[in-house]
CSV table of C-alpha atoms in Angstrom, one decimal:
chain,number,residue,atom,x,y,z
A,1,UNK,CA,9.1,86.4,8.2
A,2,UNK,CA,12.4,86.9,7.4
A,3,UNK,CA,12.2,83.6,5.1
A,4,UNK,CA,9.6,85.1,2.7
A,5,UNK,CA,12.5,87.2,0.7
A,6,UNK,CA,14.1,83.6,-0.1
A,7,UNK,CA,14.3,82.8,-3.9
A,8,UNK,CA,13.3,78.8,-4.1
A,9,UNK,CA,15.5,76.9,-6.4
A,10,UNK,CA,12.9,74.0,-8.1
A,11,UNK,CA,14.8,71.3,-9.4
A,12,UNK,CA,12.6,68.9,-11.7
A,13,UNK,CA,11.9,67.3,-14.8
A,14,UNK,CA,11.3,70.1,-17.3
A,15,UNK,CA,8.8,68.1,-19.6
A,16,UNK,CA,6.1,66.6,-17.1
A,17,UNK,CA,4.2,68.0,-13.9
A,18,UNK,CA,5.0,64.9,-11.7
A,19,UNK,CA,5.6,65.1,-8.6
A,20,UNK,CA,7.4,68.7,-9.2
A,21,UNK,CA,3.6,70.1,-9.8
A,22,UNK,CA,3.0,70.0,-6.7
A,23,UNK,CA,5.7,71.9,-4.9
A,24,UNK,CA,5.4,74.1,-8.2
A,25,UNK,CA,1.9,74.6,-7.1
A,26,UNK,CA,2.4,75.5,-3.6
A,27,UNK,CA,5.2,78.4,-4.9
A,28,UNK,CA,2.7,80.1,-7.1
A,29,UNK,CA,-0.5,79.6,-5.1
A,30,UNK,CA,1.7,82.0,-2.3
A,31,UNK,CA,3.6,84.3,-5.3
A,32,UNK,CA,6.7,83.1,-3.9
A,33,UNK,CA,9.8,83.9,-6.1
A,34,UNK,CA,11.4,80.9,-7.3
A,35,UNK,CA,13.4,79.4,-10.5
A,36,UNK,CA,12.0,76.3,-12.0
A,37,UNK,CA,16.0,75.3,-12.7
A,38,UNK,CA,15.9,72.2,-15.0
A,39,UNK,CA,13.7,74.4,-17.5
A,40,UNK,CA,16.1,77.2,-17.8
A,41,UNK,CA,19.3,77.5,-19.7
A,42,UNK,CA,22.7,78.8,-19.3
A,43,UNK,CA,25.4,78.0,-16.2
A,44,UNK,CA,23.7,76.0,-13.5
A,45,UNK,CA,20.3,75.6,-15.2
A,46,UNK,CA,19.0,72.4,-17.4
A,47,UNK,CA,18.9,68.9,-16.3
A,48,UNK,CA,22.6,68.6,-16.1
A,49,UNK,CA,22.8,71.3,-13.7
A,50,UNK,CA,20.1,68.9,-11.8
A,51,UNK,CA,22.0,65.8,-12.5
A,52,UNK,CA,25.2,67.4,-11.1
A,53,UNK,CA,23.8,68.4,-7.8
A,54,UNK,CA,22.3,64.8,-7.3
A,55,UNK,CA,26.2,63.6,-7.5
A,56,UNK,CA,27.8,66.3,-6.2
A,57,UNK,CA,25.3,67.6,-3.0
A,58,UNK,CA,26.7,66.6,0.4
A,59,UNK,CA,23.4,65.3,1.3
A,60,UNK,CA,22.6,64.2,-2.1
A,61,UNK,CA,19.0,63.4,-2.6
A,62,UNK,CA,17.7,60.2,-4.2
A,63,UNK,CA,15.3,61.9,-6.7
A,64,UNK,CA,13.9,64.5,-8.0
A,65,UNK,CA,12.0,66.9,-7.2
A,66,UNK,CA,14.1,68.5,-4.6
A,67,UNK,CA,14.6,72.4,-3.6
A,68,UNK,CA,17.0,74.8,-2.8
A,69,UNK,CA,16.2,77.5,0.0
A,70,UNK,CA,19.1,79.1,0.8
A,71,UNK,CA,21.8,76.8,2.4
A,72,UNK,CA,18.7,74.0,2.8
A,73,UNK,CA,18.3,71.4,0.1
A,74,UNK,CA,14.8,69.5,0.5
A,75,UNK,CA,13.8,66.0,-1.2
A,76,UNK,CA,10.8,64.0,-1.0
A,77,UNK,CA,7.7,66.3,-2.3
A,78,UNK,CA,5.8,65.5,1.0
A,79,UNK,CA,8.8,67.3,3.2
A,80,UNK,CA,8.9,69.7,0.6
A,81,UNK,CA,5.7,70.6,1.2
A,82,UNK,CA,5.5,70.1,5.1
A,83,UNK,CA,9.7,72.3,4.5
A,84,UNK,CA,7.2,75.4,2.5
A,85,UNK,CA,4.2,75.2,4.4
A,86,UNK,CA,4.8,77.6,7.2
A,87,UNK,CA,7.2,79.4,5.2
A,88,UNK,CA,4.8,80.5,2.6
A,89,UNK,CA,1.6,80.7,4.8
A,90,UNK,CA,0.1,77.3,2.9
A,91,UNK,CA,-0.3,75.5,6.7
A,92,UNK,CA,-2.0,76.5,10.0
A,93,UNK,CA,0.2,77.2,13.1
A,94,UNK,CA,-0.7,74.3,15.2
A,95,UNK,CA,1.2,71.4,15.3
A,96,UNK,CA,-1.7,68.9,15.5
A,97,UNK,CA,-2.9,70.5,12.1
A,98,UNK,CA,0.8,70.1,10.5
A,99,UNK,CA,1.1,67.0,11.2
A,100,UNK,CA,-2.6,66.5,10.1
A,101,UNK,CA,-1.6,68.1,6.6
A,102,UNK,CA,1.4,65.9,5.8
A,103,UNK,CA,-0.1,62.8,6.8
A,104,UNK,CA,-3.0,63.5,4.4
A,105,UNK,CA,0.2,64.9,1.9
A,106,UNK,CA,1.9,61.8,2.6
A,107,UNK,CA,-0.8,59.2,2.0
A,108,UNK,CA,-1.9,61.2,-1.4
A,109,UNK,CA,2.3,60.4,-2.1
A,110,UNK,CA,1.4,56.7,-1.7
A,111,UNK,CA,-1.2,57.1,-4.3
A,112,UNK,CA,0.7,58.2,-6.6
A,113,UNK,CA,2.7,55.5,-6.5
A,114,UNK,CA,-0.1,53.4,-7.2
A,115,UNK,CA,-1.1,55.8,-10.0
A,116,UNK,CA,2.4,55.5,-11.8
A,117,UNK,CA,2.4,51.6,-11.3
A,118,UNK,CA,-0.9,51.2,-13.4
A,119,UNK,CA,1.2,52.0,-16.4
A,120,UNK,CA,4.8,50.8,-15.2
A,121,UNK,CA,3.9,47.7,-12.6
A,122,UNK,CA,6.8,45.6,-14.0
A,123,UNK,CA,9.3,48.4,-13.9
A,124,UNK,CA,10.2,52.0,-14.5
A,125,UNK,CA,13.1,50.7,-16.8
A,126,UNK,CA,10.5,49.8,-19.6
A,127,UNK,CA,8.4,51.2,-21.8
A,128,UNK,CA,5.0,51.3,-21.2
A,129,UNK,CA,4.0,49.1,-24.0
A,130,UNK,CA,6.7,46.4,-23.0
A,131,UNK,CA,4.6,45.8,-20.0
A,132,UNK,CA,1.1,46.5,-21.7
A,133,UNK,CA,-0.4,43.1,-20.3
A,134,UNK,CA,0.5,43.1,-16.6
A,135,UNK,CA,-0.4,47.1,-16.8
A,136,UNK,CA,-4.1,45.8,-17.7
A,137,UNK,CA,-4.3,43.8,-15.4
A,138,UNK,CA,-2.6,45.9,-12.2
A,139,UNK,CA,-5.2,48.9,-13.7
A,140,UNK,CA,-8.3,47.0,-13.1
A,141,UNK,CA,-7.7,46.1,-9.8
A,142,UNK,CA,-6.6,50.2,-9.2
A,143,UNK,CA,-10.0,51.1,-10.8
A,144,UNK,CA,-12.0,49.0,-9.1
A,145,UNK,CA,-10.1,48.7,-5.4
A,146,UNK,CA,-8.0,51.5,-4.8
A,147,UNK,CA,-8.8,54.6,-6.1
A,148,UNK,CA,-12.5,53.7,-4.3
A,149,UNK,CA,-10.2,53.3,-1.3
A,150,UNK,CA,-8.0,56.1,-1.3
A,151,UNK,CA,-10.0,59.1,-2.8
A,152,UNK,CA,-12.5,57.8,-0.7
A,153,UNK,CA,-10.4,58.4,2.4
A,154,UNK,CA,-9.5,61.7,1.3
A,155,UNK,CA,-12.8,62.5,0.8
A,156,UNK,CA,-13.4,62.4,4.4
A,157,UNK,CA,-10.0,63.4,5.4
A,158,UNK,CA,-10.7,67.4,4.3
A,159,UNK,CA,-13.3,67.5,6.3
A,160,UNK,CA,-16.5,69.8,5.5
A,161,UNK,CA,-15.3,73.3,5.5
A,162,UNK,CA,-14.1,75.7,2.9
A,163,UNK,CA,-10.7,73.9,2.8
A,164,UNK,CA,-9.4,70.6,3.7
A,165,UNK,CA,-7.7,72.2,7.1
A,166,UNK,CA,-10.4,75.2,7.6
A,167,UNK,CA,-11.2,77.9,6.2
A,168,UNK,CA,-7.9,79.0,4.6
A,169,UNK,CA,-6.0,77.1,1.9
A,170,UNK,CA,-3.4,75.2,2.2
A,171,UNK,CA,-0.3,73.3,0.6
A,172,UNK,CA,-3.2,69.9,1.0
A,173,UNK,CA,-6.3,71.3,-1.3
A,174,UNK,CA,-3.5,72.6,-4.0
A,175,UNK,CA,-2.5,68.7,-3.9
A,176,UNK,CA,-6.2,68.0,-4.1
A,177,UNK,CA,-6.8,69.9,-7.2
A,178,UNK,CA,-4.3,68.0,-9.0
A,179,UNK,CA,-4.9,64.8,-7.7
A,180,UNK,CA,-8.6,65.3,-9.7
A,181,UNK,CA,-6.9,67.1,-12.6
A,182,UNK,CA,-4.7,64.4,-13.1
A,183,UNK,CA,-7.3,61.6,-12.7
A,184,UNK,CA,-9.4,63.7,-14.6
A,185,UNK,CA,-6.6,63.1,-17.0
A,186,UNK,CA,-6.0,59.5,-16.6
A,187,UNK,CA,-8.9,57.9,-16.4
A,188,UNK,CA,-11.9,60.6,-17.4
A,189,UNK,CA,-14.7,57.7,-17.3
A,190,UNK,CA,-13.8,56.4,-13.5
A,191,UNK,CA,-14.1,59.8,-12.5
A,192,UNK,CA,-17.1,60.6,-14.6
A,193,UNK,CA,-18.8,58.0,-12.7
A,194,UNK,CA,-17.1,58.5,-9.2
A,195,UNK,CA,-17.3,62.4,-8.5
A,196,UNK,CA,-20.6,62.1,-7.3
A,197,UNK,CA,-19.2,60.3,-4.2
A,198,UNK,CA,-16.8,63.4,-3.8
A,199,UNK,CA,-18.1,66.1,-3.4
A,200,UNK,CA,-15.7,67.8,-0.8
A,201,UNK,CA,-13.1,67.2,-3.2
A,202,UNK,CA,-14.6,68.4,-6.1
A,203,UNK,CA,-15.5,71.5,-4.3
A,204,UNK,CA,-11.9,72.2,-3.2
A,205,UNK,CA,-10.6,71.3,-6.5
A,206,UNK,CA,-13.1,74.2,-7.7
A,207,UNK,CA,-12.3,76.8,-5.6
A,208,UNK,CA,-8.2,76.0,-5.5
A,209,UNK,CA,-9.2,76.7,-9.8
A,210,UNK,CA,-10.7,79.7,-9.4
A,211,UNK,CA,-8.0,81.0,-6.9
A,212,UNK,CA,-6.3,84.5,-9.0
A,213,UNK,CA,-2.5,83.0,-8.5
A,214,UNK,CA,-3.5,79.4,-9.6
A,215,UNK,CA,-5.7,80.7,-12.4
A,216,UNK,CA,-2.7,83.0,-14.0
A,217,UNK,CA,0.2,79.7,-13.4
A,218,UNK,CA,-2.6,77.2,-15.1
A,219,UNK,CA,-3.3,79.8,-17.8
A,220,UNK,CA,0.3,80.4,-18.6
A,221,UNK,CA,3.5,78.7,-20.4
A,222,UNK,CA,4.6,77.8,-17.1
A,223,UNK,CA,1.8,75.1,-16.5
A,224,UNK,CA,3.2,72.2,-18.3
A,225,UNK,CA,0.6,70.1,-19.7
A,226,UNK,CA,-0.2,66.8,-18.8
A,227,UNK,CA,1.3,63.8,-21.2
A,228,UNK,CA,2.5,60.1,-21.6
A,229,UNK,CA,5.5,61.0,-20.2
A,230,UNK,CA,4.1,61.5,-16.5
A,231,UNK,CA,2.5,59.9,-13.4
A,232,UNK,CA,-1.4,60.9,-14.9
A,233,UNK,CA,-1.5,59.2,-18.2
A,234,UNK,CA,-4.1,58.5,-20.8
A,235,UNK,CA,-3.8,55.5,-21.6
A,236,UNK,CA,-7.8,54.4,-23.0
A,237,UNK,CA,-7.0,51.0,-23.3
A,238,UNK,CA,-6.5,50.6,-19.7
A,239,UNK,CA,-9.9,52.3,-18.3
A,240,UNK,CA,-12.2,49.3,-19.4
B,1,UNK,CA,10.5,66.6,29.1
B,2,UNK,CA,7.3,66.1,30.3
B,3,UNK,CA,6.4,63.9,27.1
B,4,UNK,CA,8.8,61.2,28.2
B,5,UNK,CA,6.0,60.2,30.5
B,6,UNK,CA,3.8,59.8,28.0
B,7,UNK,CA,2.7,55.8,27.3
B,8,UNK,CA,2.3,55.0,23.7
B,9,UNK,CA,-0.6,53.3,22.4
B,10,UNK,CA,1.0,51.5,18.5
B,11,UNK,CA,-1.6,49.9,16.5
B,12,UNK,CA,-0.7,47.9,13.8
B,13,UNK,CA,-1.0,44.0,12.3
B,14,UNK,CA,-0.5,41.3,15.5
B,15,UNK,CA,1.4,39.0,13.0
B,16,UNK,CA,4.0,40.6,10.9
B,17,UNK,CA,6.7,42.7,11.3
B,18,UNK,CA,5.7,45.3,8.5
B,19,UNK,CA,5.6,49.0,8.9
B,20,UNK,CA,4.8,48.8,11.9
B,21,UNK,CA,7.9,47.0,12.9
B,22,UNK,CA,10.6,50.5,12.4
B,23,UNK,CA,7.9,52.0,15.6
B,24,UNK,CA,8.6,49.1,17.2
B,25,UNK,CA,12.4,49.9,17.0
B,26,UNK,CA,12.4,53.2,18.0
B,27,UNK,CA,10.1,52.5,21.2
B,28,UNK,CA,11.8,49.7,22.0
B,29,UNK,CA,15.5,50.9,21.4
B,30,UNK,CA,14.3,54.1,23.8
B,31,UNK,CA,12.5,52.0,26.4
B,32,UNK,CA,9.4,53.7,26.1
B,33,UNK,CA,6.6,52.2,27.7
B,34,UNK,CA,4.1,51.3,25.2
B,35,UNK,CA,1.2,49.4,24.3
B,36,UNK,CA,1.2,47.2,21.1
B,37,UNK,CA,-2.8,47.4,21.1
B,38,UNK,CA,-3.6,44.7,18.5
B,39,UNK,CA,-1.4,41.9,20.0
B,40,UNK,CA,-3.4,42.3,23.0
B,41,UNK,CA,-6.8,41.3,24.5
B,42,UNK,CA,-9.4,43.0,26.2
B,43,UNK,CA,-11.3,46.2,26.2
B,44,UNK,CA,-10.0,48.5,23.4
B,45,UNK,CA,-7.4,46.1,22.7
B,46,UNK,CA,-7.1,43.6,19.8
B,47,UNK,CA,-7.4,43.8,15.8
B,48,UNK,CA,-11.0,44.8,16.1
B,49,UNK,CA,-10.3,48.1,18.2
B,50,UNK,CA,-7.9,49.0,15.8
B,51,UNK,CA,-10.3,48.9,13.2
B,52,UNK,CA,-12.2,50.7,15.1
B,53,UNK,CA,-10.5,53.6,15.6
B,54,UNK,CA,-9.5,53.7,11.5
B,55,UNK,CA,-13.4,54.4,11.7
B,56,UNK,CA,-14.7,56.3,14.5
B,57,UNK,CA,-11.3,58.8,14.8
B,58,UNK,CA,-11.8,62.6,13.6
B,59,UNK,CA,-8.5,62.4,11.7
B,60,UNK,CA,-9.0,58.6,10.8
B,61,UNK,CA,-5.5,57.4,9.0
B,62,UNK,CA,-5.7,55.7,5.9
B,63,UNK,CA,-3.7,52.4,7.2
B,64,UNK,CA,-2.2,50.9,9.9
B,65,UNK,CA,0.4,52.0,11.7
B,66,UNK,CA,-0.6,54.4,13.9
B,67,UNK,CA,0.3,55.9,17.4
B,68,UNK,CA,-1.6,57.1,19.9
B,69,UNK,CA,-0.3,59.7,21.7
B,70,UNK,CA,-1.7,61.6,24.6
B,71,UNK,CA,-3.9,63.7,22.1
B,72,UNK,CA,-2.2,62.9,19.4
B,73,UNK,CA,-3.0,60.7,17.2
B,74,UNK,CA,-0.1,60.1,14.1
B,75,UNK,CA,-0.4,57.9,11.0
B,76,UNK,CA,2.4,57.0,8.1
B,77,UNK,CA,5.6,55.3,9.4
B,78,UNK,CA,7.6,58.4,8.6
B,79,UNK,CA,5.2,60.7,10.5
B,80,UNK,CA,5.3,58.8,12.9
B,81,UNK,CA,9.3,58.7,13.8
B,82,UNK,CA,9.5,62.4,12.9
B,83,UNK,CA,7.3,62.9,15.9
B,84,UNK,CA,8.7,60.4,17.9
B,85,UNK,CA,12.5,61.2,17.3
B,86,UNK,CA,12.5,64.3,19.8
B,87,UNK,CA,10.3,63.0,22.2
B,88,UNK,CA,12.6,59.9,22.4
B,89,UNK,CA,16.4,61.3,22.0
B,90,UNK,CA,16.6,59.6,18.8
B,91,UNK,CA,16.9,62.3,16.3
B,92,UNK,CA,19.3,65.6,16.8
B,93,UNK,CA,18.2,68.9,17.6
B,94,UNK,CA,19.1,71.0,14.6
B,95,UNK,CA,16.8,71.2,12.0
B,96,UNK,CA,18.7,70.5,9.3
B,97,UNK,CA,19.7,66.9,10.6
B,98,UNK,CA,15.9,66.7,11.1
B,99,UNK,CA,15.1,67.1,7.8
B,100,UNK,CA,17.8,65.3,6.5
B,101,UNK,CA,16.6,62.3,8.9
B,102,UNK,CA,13.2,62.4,7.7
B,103,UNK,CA,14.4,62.4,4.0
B,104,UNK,CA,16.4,59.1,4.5
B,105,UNK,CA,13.1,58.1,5.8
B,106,UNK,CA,10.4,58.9,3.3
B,107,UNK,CA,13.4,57.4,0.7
B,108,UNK,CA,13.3,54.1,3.0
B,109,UNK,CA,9.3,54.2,2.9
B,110,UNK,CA,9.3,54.2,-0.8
B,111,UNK,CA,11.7,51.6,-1.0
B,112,UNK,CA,9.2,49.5,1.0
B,113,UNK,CA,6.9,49.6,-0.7
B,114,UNK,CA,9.1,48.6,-3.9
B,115,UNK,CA,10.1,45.7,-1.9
B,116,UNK,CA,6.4,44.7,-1.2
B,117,UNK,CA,5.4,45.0,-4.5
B,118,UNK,CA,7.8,42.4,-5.4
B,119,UNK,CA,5.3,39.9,-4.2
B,120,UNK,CA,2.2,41.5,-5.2
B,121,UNK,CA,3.2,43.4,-8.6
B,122,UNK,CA,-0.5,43.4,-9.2
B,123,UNK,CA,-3.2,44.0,-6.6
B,124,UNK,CA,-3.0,43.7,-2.8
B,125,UNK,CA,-6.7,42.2,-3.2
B,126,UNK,CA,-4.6,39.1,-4.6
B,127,UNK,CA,-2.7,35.9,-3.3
B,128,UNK,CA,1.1,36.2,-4.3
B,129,UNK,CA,0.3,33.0,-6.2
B,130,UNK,CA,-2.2,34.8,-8.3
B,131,UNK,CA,0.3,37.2,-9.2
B,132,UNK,CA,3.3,34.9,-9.3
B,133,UNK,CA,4.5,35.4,-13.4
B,134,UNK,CA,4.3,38.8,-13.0
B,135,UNK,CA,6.3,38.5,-9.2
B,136,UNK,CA,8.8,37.2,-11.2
B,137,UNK,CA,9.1,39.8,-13.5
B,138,UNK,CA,9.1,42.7,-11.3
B,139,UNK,CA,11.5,41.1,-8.8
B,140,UNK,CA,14.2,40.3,-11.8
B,141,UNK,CA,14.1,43.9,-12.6
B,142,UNK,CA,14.1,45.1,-8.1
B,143,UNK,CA,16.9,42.9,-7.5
B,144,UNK,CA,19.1,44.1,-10.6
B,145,UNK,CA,18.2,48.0,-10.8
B,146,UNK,CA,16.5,48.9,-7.9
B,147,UNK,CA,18.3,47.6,-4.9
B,148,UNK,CA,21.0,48.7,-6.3
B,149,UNK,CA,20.5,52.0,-7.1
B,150,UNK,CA,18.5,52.4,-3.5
B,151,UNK,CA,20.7,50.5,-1.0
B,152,UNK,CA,23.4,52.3,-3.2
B,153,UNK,CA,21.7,55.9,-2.2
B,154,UNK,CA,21.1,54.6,1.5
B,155,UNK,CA,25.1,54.1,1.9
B,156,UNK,CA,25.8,57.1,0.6
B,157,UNK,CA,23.2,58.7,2.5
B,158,UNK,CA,24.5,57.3,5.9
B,159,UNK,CA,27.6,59.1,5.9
B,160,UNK,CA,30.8,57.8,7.6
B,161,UNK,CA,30.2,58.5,10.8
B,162,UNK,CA,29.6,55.8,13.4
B,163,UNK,CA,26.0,56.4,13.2
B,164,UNK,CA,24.1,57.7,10.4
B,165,UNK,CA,23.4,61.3,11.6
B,166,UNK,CA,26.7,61.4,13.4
B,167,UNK,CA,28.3,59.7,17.3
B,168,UNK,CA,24.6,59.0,18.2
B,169,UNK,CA,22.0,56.7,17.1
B,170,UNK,CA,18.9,58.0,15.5
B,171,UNK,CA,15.6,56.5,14.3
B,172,UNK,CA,17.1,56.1,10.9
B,173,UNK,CA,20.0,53.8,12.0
B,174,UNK,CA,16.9,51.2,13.6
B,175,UNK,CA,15.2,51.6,10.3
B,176,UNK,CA,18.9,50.9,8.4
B,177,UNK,CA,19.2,47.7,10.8
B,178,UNK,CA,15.5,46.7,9.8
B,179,UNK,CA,16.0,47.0,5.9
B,180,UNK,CA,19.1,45.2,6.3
B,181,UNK,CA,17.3,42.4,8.2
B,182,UNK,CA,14.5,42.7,5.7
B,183,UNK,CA,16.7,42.5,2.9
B,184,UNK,CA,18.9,39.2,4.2
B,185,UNK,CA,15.6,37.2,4.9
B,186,UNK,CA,13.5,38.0,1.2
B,187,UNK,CA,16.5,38.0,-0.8
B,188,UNK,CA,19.8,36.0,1.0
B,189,UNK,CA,21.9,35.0,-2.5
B,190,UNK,CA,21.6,38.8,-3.6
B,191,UNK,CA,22.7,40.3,-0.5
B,192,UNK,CA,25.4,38.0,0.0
B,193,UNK,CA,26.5,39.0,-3.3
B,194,UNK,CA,25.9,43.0,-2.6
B,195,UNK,CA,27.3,43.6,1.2
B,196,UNK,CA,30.8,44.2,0.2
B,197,UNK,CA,29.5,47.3,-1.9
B,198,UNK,CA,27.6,48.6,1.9
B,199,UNK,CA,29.8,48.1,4.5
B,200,UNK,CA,28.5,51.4,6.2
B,201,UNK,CA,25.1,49.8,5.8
B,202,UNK,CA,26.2,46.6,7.2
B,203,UNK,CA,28.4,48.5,10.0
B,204,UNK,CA,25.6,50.4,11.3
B,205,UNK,CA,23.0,47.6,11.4
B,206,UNK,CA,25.9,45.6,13.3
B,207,UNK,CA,25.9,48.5,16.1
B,208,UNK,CA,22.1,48.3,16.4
B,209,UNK,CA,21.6,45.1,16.8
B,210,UNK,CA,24.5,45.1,20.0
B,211,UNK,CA,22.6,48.0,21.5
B,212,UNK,CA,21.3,46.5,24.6
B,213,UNK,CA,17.4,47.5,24.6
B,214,UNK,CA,17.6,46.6,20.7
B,215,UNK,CA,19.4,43.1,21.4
B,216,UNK,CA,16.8,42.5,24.3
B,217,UNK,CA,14.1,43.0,22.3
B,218,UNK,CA,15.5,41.0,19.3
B,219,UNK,CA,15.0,38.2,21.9
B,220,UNK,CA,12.5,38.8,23.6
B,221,UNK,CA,8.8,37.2,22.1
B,222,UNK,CA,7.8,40.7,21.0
B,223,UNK,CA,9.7,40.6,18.2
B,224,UNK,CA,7.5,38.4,15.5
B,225,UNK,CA,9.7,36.7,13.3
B,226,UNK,CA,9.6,37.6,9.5
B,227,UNK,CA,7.8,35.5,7.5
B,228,UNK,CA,5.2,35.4,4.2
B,229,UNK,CA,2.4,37.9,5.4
B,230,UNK,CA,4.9,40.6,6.3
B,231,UNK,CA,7.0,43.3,3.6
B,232,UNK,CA,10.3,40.6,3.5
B,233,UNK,CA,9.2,37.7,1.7
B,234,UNK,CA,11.3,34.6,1.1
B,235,UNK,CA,10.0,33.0,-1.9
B,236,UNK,CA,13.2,31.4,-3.8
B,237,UNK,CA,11.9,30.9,-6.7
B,238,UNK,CA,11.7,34.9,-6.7
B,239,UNK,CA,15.8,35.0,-6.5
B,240,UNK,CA,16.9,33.7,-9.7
């Protein structure tokens, strides 16, 4: 694994876990070296350096969070993921499992989508409170359709063993745990309420907790905390 | 390539274009024999055995469209062309292109779903016409920062070669065409207004529609015309 001695080059948004969490989670889950560039300072770092590379790239992506690994530059956090999997041992070797793993990465992307649009359903141009009313409205039908719907689905999509693709952990359950954190976040009543139809996904966000690299990221400076600036937002007007 | 014998089972929606319609593209454009399960009657065929299958499967997708293949069986549109595109000559072989292919993708995927959400800002549960102030809204805010700022990305993206990952076409250059399409039929005065700014855009969905499986299928009574179940919407009063 000639790959393993890369240095990753995370370019996100240095004041919210986003989407960046969980490609940031992936690289400390597996120890893997890697500069978290938008947070840093000095030539090349900070959010201009970020900015600069999303003009200036020849395959420029649309968004952030994208990441540098050697001469490859990867966008969209599903292909990211699907990009570090094998590289960082956070996927199993078979291709029917791979393409297993992103299609449960990629339909966890779609919720978060949905996620964001309970606070910005009008448009990501606006504040949140310029679109209060239609965000009320958009959230109850999230509460009450979707997220049954979706972590539902995901319930039964990791299966019943120790992790979502077997016995090993993989990029999936580390999106798992933070798909609970942040509804934990977000909307703590729905999921009060709701766990007890999840247990699988309870259990890997446990055991993804207690793992000794994810414990030392959440328990350190490095773990941004979650906020109003994000995707998972408290917002207690909206869980009615 | 002994998977070029392989028939393709696609389930998705009978009626509308959709998601489902950039598979259509790629199988078509390849002449790959396939079976577009939901239009059709009889045993395991229909809407009903697709539902079916979103039930009974051991790796049940979340949503329509899937494809069956051999032992495969692949959900989420991207996914699904990532596999496809080796198996049917329409991606290149390095993996860089392959990446960079299946980043245009996932980009194109979530500008679909902005698109849809034009219509249905607030709950898929809902008529449009439940949801029509706030269609407005959101729409008058997609049509004057979004499309821009995507379709602006997507001609960038595309490059300035004859096809968007170089002399041949690829899977993104049918899903380019189809966006283009899309985009004419929801929102006609605002892409008439907006072509001069993506001629590579326009160029390439010119070249795809003359290819001769594409063009024979464009004619043929597979293709479903757009219309108000599908993504592309054409409500006028949306256009303002």
């Amino acid at each position: 694994m000639a790959a393993a001695r890369t240095r990753y080059a995370l370019y996100y948004w240095p004041t919210i876990q986003g989407r960046g969490e969980f490609v940031r989670l992936a690289l400390e889950e597996a120890g893997a070296p890697y500069d978290d560039i938008a947070r840093q300072h000095g030539a090349g770092k900070g959010v201009p350096a970020m900015l600069a590379l999303m003009k200036t790239a020849r395959r420029a992506p649309f968004a952030p969070p994208f990441l540098r690994a050697g001469r490859s530059l990867v966008a969209q956090t599903a292909s990211i993921l699907q990009f570090l999997g094998p590289r960082l041992g956070l996927v199993p070797a078979g291709e029917a499992e791979r393409l297993w793993a992103h299609q449960i990465q990629l339909t966890i992307a779609d919720f978060l989508i949905e996620v964001h649009d309970t606070h910005h359903p009008i448009a990501v141009s606006l504040y949140y409170e310029d679109q209060r009313a239609e965000a009320l409205r958009r959230t109850g039908h999230f509460l009450k359709e979707r997220v049954p719907k979706h972590l539902g689905w995901l319930e039964q999509a990791v299966g019943t063993g120790r992790y979502a693709l077997g016995a090993r952990v993989s990029y999936v359950d580390l999106s798992v745990f933070q798909v609970v954190e942040g509804m934990r976040y977000a909307f703590p009543r729905t999921m009060k309420r709701m766990e007890r139809k999840l247990p699988r996904l309870v259990a890997i966000h446990d055991r993804v907790a207690e793992r000794p690299n994810v414990a030392a990221y959440l328990a350190s400076p490095r773990r941004i905390a979650f906020n109003e600036m994000g995707i998972f937002r408290r917002y207690p007007e909206l869980e009615t």
